[in-house]
Coordinates of N, CA and C in Angstrom, one line a residue:
X1 N -17.7 77.6 69.0 CA -16.6 77.7 68.1 C -15.5 76.7 68.4
X2 N -15.0 76.0 67.5 CA -14.0 75.0 67.7 C -12.7 75.6 68.0
X3 N -11.8 74.8 68.6 CA -10.5 75.3 68.9 C -9.7 75.6 67.6
X4 N -9.8 74.8 66.6 CA -9.1 75.1 65.3 C -9.5 76.4 64.7
X5 N -10.8 76.7 64.8 CA -11.3 78.0 64.3 C -10.7 79.1 65.1
X6 N -10.6 79.0 66.4 CA -10.0 80.0 67.2 C -8.5 80.2 66.8
X7 N -7.8 79.1 66.7 CA -6.4 79.3 66.3 C -6.3 79.9 64.9
X8 N -7.2 79.5 64.0 CA -7.2 80.2 62.6 C -7.5 81.6 62.7
X9 N -8.4 82.0 63.5 CA -8.8 83.4 63.7 C -7.6 84.2 64.3
X10 N -6.9 83.6 65.3 CA -5.8 84.2 65.9 C -4.6 84.4 64.9
X11 N -4.4 83.4 64.0 CA -3.4 83.5 63.0 C -3.7 84.6 62.0
X12 N -5.0 84.7 61.6 CA -5.4 85.8 60.7 C -5.2 87.1 61.3
X13 N -5.5 87.3 62.6 CA -5.4 88.6 63.3 C -3.9 88.9 63.4
X14 N -3.0 87.8 63.6 CA -1.6 88.1 63.6 C -1.1 88.6 62.3
X15 N -1.6 88.0 61.2 CA -1.2 88.6 59.9 C -1.8 90.0 59.7
X16 N -3.0 90.2 60.2 CA -3.5 91.6 60.1 C -2.7 92.6 60.9
X17 N -2.1 92.2 62.0 CA -1.3 93.1 62.7 C 0.0 93.4 62.0
X18 N 0.6 92.3 61.3 CA 1.8 92.5 60.5 C 1.4 93.5 59.3
X19 N 0.3 93.3 58.7 CA -0.1 94.2 57.6 C -0.3 95.6 58.1
X20 N -1.0 95.8 59.3 CA -1.2 97.2 59.8 C 0.2 97.9 60.0
X21 N 1.1 97.1 60.6 CA 2.4 97.8 60.8 C 3.1 98.1 59.5
X22 N 3.0 97.2 58.5 CA 3.7 97.5 57.2 C 3.1 98.7 56.6
X23 N 1.8 98.8 56.5 CA 1.1 100.0 55.9 C 1.4 101.2 56.7
X24 N 1.4 101.2 58.0 CA 1.7 102.4 58.8 C 3.1 102.9 58.5
X25 N 4.1 102.0 58.6 CA 5.5 102.4 58.3 C 5.6 102.9 56.8
X26 N 5.0 102.2 55.9 CA 5.0 102.6 54.5 C 4.5 104.1 54.3
X27 N 3.3 104.4 54.8 CA 2.8 105.7 54.5 C 3.5 106.8 55.3
X28 N 4.1 106.4 56.5 CA 4.9 107.4 57.2 C 6.2 107.7 56.4
X29 N 6.8 106.7 55.9 CA 8.1 107.0 55.1 C 7.7 107.8 53.8
X30 N 6.6 107.5 53.2 CA 6.2 108.2 52.0 C 6.0 109.7 52.3
X31 N 5.2 110.0 53.4 CA 5.0 111.3 53.8 C 6.2 112.1 54.1
X32 N 7.2 111.4 54.8 CA 8.5 112.1 55.1 C 9.3 112.3 53.9
X33 N 9.4 111.3 53.0 CA 10.3 111.5 51.8 C 9.7 112.5 50.8
X34 N 8.4 112.5 50.7 CA 7.8 113.5 49.8 C 7.4 114.8 50.4
X35 N 7.8 115.0 51.7 CA 7.7 116.2 52.4 C 6.2 116.8 52.3
X36 N 5.3 115.9 52.8 CA 3.9 116.4 53.0 C 3.8 117.5 54.0
X37 N 2.9 118.4 53.9 CA 2.7 119.4 54.9 C 2.4 118.8 56.3
X38 N 2.8 119.4 57.4 CA 2.7 118.8 58.7 C 1.2 118.6 59.1
X39 N 0.4 119.5 58.6 CA -1.0 119.4 59.0 C -1.7 118.3 58.3
X40 N -1.1 117.6 57.3 CA -1.7 116.5 56.7 C -1.6 115.2 57.5
X41 N -0.6 115.2 58.4 CA -0.3 113.9 59.2 C -1.5 113.5 60.1
X42 N -2.1 114.4 60.8 CA -3.3 114.0 61.6 C -4.4 113.5 60.7
X43 N -4.6 114.1 59.6 CA -5.7 113.7 58.7 C -5.4 112.3 58.2
X44 N -4.1 112.0 57.7 CA -3.7 110.7 57.2 C -3.8 109.7 58.3
X45 N -3.5 110.0 59.6 CA -3.6 109.1 60.7 C -5.0 108.6 60.9
X46 N -5.9 109.6 60.9 CA -7.3 109.3 61.0 C -7.8 108.4 59.9
X47 N -7.4 108.7 58.7 CA -7.8 107.9 57.5 C -7.3 106.5 57.7
X48 N -6.0 106.4 58.1 CA -5.3 105.1 58.3 C -6.1 104.2 59.3
X49 N -6.4 104.8 60.5 CA -7.0 104.0 61.5 C -8.4 103.6 61.1
X50 N -9.1 104.4 60.4 CA -10.5 104.1 60.0 C -10.4 102.9 59.0
X51 N -9.5 103.0 58.0 CA -9.4 102.0 57.0 C -8.9 100.7 57.6
X52 N -7.9 100.8 58.6 CA -7.4 99.6 59.2 C -8.5 98.9 60.0
X53 N -9.3 99.7 60.8 CA -10.4 99.1 61.5 C -11.4 98.4 60.7
X54 N -11.8 99.0 59.5 CA -12.7 98.4 58.6 C -12.2 97.1 58.0
X55 N -10.9 97.1 57.6 CA -10.3 95.9 57.0 C -10.2 94.8 58.0
X56 N -9.7 95.1 59.2 CA -9.6 94.1 60.3 C -11.0 93.5 60.6
X57 N -12.0 94.3 60.7 CA -13.3 93.8 61.0 C -13.8 92.9 59.9
X58 N -13.5 93.3 58.6 CA -13.9 92.5 57.5 C -13.2 91.1 57.5
X59 N -11.9 91.1 57.8 CA -11.2 89.9 57.9 C -11.7 89.0 59.1
X60 N -12.0 89.7 60.2 CA -12.6 89.0 61.3 C -13.9 88.4 61.0
X61 N -14.8 89.1 60.3 CA -16.1 88.6 59.9 C -16.0 87.4 59.0
X62 N -14.9 87.4 58.1 CA -14.8 86.3 57.2 C -14.2 85.1 57.9
X63 N -13.5 85.3 59.0 CA -12.9 84.1 59.7 C -13.8 83.5 60.7
X64 N -14.5 84.3 61.5 CA -15.3 83.7 62.6 C -16.7 84.5 62.7
X65 N -17.2 85.0 61.6 CA -18.5 85.7 61.5 C -18.5 86.9 62.5
X66 N -17.4 87.5 62.7 CA -17.4 88.8 63.4 C -17.4 88.7 64.9
X67 N -17.1 87.5 65.5 CA -17.1 87.3 67.0 C -15.8 87.9 67.5
X68 N -16.0 88.9 68.5 CA -14.9 89.5 69.1 C -14.6 88.8 70.4
X69 N -13.4 88.2 70.5 CA -13.0 87.5 71.7 C -11.6 88.0 72.1
X70 N -11.1 87.6 73.2 CA -9.8 88.1 73.7 C -8.7 87.7 72.8
X71 N -8.7 86.5 72.2 CA -7.7 86.0 71.3 C -7.5 86.9 70.0
X72 N -8.6 87.6 69.7 CA -8.6 88.5 68.5 C -7.6 89.6 68.8
X73 N -7.7 90.2 70.0 CA -6.8 91.3 70.3 C -5.4 90.8 70.6
X74 N -5.3 89.5 71.1 CA -4.0 88.9 71.4 C -3.3 88.7 70.1
X75 N -4.0 88.2 69.1 CA -3.4 88.0 67.8 C -2.9 89.3 67.1
X76 N -3.7 90.3 67.2 CA -3.3 91.6 66.6 C -2.1 92.1 67.3
X77 N -2.1 92.1 68.6 CA -0.9 92.6 69.4 C 0.3 91.9 69.1
X78 N 0.2 90.5 69.0 CA 1.4 89.7 68.7 C 1.9 90.1 67.3
X79 N 1.0 90.2 66.3 CA 1.4 90.6 65.0 C 2.1 91.9 64.9
X80 N 1.6 92.9 65.6 CA 2.2 94.2 65.6 C 3.6 94.2 66.3
X81 N 3.7 93.5 67.4 CA 5.0 93.4 68.1 C 6.0 92.7 67.3
X82 N 5.6 91.6 66.7 CA 6.6 90.9 65.8 C 7.1 91.8 64.7
X83 N 6.1 92.5 64.1 CA 6.5 93.4 63.0 C 7.5 94.4 63.4
X84 N 7.2 95.2 64.5 CA 8.1 96.3 64.9 C 9.4 95.8 65.4
X85 N 9.5 94.6 65.9 CA 10.8 94.1 66.4 C 11.6 93.4 65.3
X86 N 11.0 92.8 64.3 CA 11.7 92.0 63.3 C 11.6 92.6 61.9
X87 N 10.6 93.3 61.5 CA 10.4 93.6 60.1 C 10.3 95.1 59.8
X88 N 10.2 95.9 60.9 CA 10.0 97.4 60.6 C 11.2 98.0 59.9
X89 N 12.4 97.8 60.3 CA 13.6 98.4 59.6 C 13.7 97.9 58.2
X90 N 13.4 96.6 57.9 CA 13.5 96.1 56.6 C 12.4 96.7 55.7
X91 N 11.2 96.9 56.2 CA 10.1 97.5 55.4 C 10.5 99.0 55.1
X92 N 11.0 99.7 56.1 CA 11.3 101.1 55.9 C 12.4 101.2 54.8
X93 N 13.4 100.3 54.9 CA 14.5 100.3 53.9 C 14.0 100.0 52.5
X94 N 13.1 99.1 52.4 CA 12.5 98.7 51.1 C 11.7 99.9 50.5
X95 N 10.9 100.5 51.4 CA 10.1 101.6 50.9 C 10.9 102.8 50.4
X96 N 12.0 103.1 51.2 CA 12.9 104.1 50.8 C 13.6 103.8 49.5
X97 N 14.0 102.5 49.3 CA 14.7 102.1 48.1 C 13.7 102.3 46.9
X98 N 12.4 101.9 47.1 CA 11.4 102.0 46.0 C 11.2 103.5 45.7
X99 N 11.1 104.4 46.6 CA 11.0 105.8 46.4 C 12.2 106.3 45.6
X100 N 13.4 105.9 46.0 CA 14.6 106.4 45.3 C 14.6 105.8 43.9
X101 N 14.2 104.6 43.7 CA 14.1 104.0 42.3 C 13.1 104.7 41.4
X102 N 12.0 105.1 42.0 CA 11.0 105.8 41.2 C 11.5 107.2 40.9
X103 N 12.2 107.8 41.8 CA 12.7 109.2 41.5 C 13.8 109.1 40.4
X104 N 14.7 108.1 40.5 CA 15.7 107.9 39.4 C 15.1 107.6 38.1
X105 N 14.0 106.8 38.1 CA 13.3 106.5 36.9 C 12.7 107.7 36.2
X106 N 12.0 108.5 37.1 CA 11.4 109.8 36.6 C 12.5 110.7 36.1
X107 N 13.6 110.8 36.8 CA 14.7 111.7 36.3 C 15.3 111.2 35.0
X108 N 15.4 109.8 34.8 CA 15.9 109.3 33.6 C 15.0 109.6 32.4
X109 N 13.7 109.4 32.7 CA 12.7 109.7 31.6 C 12.7 111.2 31.3
X110 N 12.8 112.1 32.3 CA 12.8 113.5 32.0 C 14.1 113.9 31.2
X111 N 15.2 113.2 31.6 CA 16.5 113.5 30.8 C 16.4 113.0 29.4
X112 N 15.8 111.8 29.2 CA 15.6 111.4 27.8 C 14.7 112.3 27.0
X113 N 13.6 112.8 27.6 CA 12.7 113.7 26.9 C 13.5 115.0 26.6
X114 N 14.3 115.4 27.5 CA 15.1 116.7 27.3 C 16.0 116.5 26.1
X115 N 16.7 115.3 26.0 CA 17.7 115.1 25.0 C 17.0 114.8 23.6
X116 N 15.9 114.0 23.7 CA 15.3 113.5 22.4 C 14.2 114.4 21.9
X117 N 13.6 115.3 22.8 CA 12.5 116.1 22.3 C 12.8 117.6 22.5
X118 N 13.1 118.0 23.7 CA 13.2 119.4 24.0 C 14.4 120.1 23.3
X119 N 15.6 119.5 23.4 CA 16.7 120.1 22.7 C 16.6 120.1 21.2
X120 N 16.1 119.0 20.5 CA 15.9 119.1 19.1 C 14.9 120.2 18.7
X121 N 13.9 120.3 19.5 CA 12.9 121.4 19.2 C 13.5 122.8 19.3
X122 N 14.3 123.0 20.4 CA 15.0 124.3 20.5 C 15.9 124.5 19.4
X123 N 16.7 123.5 19.0 CA 17.6 123.6 17.9 C 16.9 123.9 16.6
X124 N 15.8 123.2 16.3 CA 15.0 123.5 15.1 C 14.4 124.9 15.1
X125 N 14.0 125.4 16.3 CA 13.5 126.8 16.5 C 14.6 127.8 16.1
X126 N 15.8 127.6 16.6 CA 16.9 128.5 16.4 C 17.3 128.5 14.9
X127 N 17.3 127.3 14.3 CA 17.6 127.2 12.8 C 16.5 127.9 12.0
X128 N 15.3 127.8 12.4 CA 14.2 128.5 11.7 C 14.3 130.0 11.8
X129 N 14.7 130.4 13.0 CA 14.8 131.9 13.2 C 16.0 132.4 12.4
X130 N 17.1 131.7 12.3 CA 18.2 132.1 11.5 C 17.8 132.2 10.1
X131 N 17.1 131.1 9.6 CA 16.6 131.1 8.2 C 15.7 132.3 7.9
X132 N 14.8 132.5 8.9 CA 13.8 133.6 8.7 C 14.5 135.0 8.7
X133 N 15.5 135.2 9.6 CA 16.3 136.4 9.6 C 17.1 136.6 8.3
X134 N 17.7 135.5 7.8 CA 18.5 135.6 6.6 C 17.5 135.9 5.4
X135 N 16.4 135.2 5.4 CA 15.4 135.4 4.3 C 14.9 136.9 4.3
X136 N 14.6 137.4 5.5 CA 14.1 138.8 5.6 C 15.2 139.8 5.1
X137 N 16.4 139.6 5.5 CA 17.5 140.4 5.1 C 17.7 140.3 3.6
X138 N 17.7 139.1 3.0 CA 17.8 138.9 1.6 C 16.7 139.6 0.8
X139 N 15.4 139.4 1.4 CA 14.3 140.0 0.7 C 14.4 141.6 0.7
X140 N 14.8 142.1 1.8 CA 15.0 143.6 1.8 C 16.1 144.1 0.9
X141 N 17.2 143.3 0.8 CA 18.3 143.7 -0.1 C 17.8 143.6 -1.5
X142 N 17.1 142.5 -1.9 CA 16.6 142.4 -3.3 C 15.6 143.5 -3.6
X143 N 14.7 143.8 -2.6 CA 13.7 144.9 -2.8 C 14.4 146.2 -3.1
X144 N 15.4 146.5 -2.3 CA 16.2 147.7 -2.5 C 16.8 147.8 -4.0
X145 N 17.3 146.7 -4.4 CA 17.9 146.6 -5.7 C 16.8 146.8 -6.8
X146 N 15.7 146.2 -6.6 CA 14.5 146.4 -7.5 C 14.1 147.8 -7.6
X147 N 14.0 148.4 -6.4 CA 13.6 149.8 -6.4 C 14.6 150.7 -7.1
X148 N 15.8 150.5 -6.9 CA 16.9 151.2 -7.6 C 16.8 151.0 -9.1
X149 N 16.5 149.8 -9.5 CA 16.4 149.6 -11.0 C 15.1 150.2 -11.6
X150 N 14.0 150.2 -10.8 CA 12.8 150.7 -11.3 C 12.7 152.2 -11.2
X151 N 13.5 152.8 -10.4 CA 13.4 154.2 -10.1 C 13.6 155.1 -11.4
X152 N 14.5 154.8 -12.3 CA 14.6 155.6 -13.5 C 13.4 155.5 -14.4
X153 N 12.8 154.3 -14.5 CA 11.6 154.2 -15.3 C 10.4 154.9 -14.7
X154 N 10.4 154.9 -13.3 CA 9.3 155.7 -12.7 C 9.5 157.2 -12.9
X155 N 10.7 157.6 -12.8 CA 10.9 159.1 -13.1 C 10.6 159.4 -14.5
X156 N 10.9 158.5 -15.4 CA 10.5 158.8 -16.8 C 9.0 158.8 -17.0
X157 N 8.3 157.9 -16.3 CA 6.9 157.8 -16.4 C 6.3 159.1 -15.8
X158 N 6.8 159.5 -14.7 CA 6.3 160.7 -14.0 C 6.5 162.0 -14.9
X159 N 7.7 162.0 -15.5 CA 8.0 163.2 -16.4 C 7.0 163.2 -17.6
X160 N 6.7 162.0 -18.2 CA 5.8 161.9 -19.3 C 4.4 162.2 -18.9
X161 N 4.0 161.7 -17.8 CA 2.6 161.8 -17.4 C 2.3 163.1 -16.6
X162 N 3.3 163.9 -16.3 CA 3.2 165.1 -15.5 C 2.2 166.1 -16.0
X163 N 2.3 166.5 -17.3 CA 1.3 167.5 -17.9 C -0.1 167.0 -17.8
X164 N -0.4 165.7 -17.9 CA -1.7 165.2 -17.9 C -2.3 165.1 -16.5
X165 N -1.5 164.9 -15.5 CA -2.0 164.7 -14.2 C -2.1 165.9 -13.3
X166 N -1.4 167.0 -13.8 CA -1.5 168.3 -12.9 C -2.9 168.8 -12.9
X167 N -3.7 168.8 -14.0 CA -5.1 169.3 -13.9 C -5.9 168.5 -12.9
X168 N -5.7 167.2 -12.8 CA -6.4 166.3 -11.9 C -6.1 166.7 -10.5
X169 N -4.8 167.0 -10.2 CA -4.4 167.4 -8.8 C -5.1 168.7 -8.4
X170 N -5.1 169.7 -9.4 CA -5.8 170.9 -9.1 C -7.3 170.7 -8.8
X171 N -7.9 169.8 -9.6 CA -9.3 169.5 -9.4 C -9.6 168.9 -8.0
X172 N -8.7 168.0 -7.6 CA -8.9 167.5 -6.3 C -8.8 168.5 -5.2
X173 N -7.9 169.5 -5.3 CA -7.8 170.5 -4.3 C -9.0 171.4 -4.3
X174 N -9.5 171.7 -5.5 CA -10.8 172.6 -5.6 C -12.0 171.8 -5.0
X175 N -12.0 170.5 -5.3 CA -13.1 169.7 -4.8 C -13.1 169.6 -3.3
X176 N -12.0 169.5 -2.7 CA -11.9 169.4 -1.3 C -12.3 170.7 -0.6
X177 N -12.0 171.8 -1.2 CA -12.3 173.1 -0.6 C -13.7 173.6 -1.0
X178 N -14.2 173.2 -2.2 CA -15.5 173.7 -2.7 C -16.7 173.0 -1.9
X179 N -16.7 171.7 -1.9 CA -17.8 171.0 -1.3 C -17.7 171.0 0.3
X180 N -18.8 171.2 0.9 CA -18.8 171.3 2.4 C -18.6 169.9 3.0
X181 N -17.5 169.4 3.0 CA -17.2 168.1 3.6 C -16.9 168.2 5.1
X182 N -16.9 167.1 5.7 CA -16.4 167.2 7.1 C -14.9 167.5 7.2
X183 N -14.5 168.0 8.3 CA -13.1 168.5 8.5 C -12.2 167.3 8.2
X184 N -12.5 166.1 8.6 CA -11.6 165.0 8.4 C -11.6 164.6 6.9
X185 N -12.7 164.6 6.2 CA -12.7 164.3 4.8 C -12.0 165.3 4.0
X186 N -12.2 166.6 4.4 CA -11.5 167.7 3.7 C -10.0 167.6 3.8
X187 N -9.6 167.3 5.0 CA -8.1 167.1 5.2 C -7.6 166.0 4.4
X188 N -8.4 164.9 4.4 CA -7.9 163.7 3.6 C -7.8 164.1 2.1
X189 N -8.8 164.8 1.6 CA -8.8 165.2 0.2 C -7.6 166.1 -0.1
X190 N -7.3 167.0 0.8 CA -6.1 167.9 0.5 C -4.8 167.1 0.6
X191 N -4.7 166.1 1.5 CA -3.5 165.3 1.5 C -3.4 164.5 0.3
X192 N -4.5 163.9 -0.3 CA -4.4 163.2 -1.5 C -3.9 164.1 -2.7
X193 N -4.5 165.3 -2.7 CA -4.1 166.3 -3.7 C -2.6 166.6 -3.6
X194 N -2.1 166.8 -2.4 CA -0.6 167.1 -2.2 C 0.2 165.9 -2.7
X195 N -0.2 164.7 -2.3 CA 0.6 163.5 -2.7 C 0.6 163.3 -4.2
X196 N -0.6 163.5 -4.8 CA -0.7 163.4 -6.2 C 0.2 164.4 -6.9
X197 N 0.2 165.6 -6.4 CA 1.1 166.6 -7.0 C 2.6 166.3 -6.8
X198 N 2.9 165.7 -5.6 CA 4.3 165.4 -5.3 C 4.8 164.2 -6.2
X199 N 3.9 163.2 -6.4 CA 4.4 162.0 -7.2 C 4.5 162.4 -8.6
X200 N 3.7 163.2 -9.2 CA 3.7 163.5 -10.6 C 4.2 164.8 -11.0
X201 N 5.0 165.4 -10.1 CA 5.6 166.7 -10.5 C 6.9 166.4 -11.2
X202 N 7.4 167.3 -12.0 CA 8.6 167.1 -12.8 C 9.8 167.3 -11.8

């Protein structure tokens, strides 16, 4: 392997170390800000190290066909050290700012939905309920007036039809008692007879 290839591999590993530090700080900040359960942290650490190992090996394979030499680890170590001394605080601040921006954006969207959708729907629901209540009250009021207006005509009709309907009421009573009906049917027939007599009596 040529010297230039070794320096290229070392530079790639240095960049890989910077990337590993950035991703590690990023996911740590996200888990803290979003308050992940504590038992998730070991699982996420294992997933991180497995993914980091696979990615670094893939980068190493692409740069020098996967040859592991001392300069590979030196490049990774230098990249990680540079990151934690120079870039760690900046990356943490940027990630926190991005999380805060996303939270504000979500809050703004929810507020717009509340103003433009939820509150108009609630207002429409209240208006419909008021209209329905007013319509129900008005319908009941008109129905009472109609009943009061029709009542004299009904009484006149009952008075005129009374002599013709009384024999039918007596026949219903006799039919309910004469035929051997079930107790429920007999009771229903007697009730019909009583109602008939009540409606068409003078």
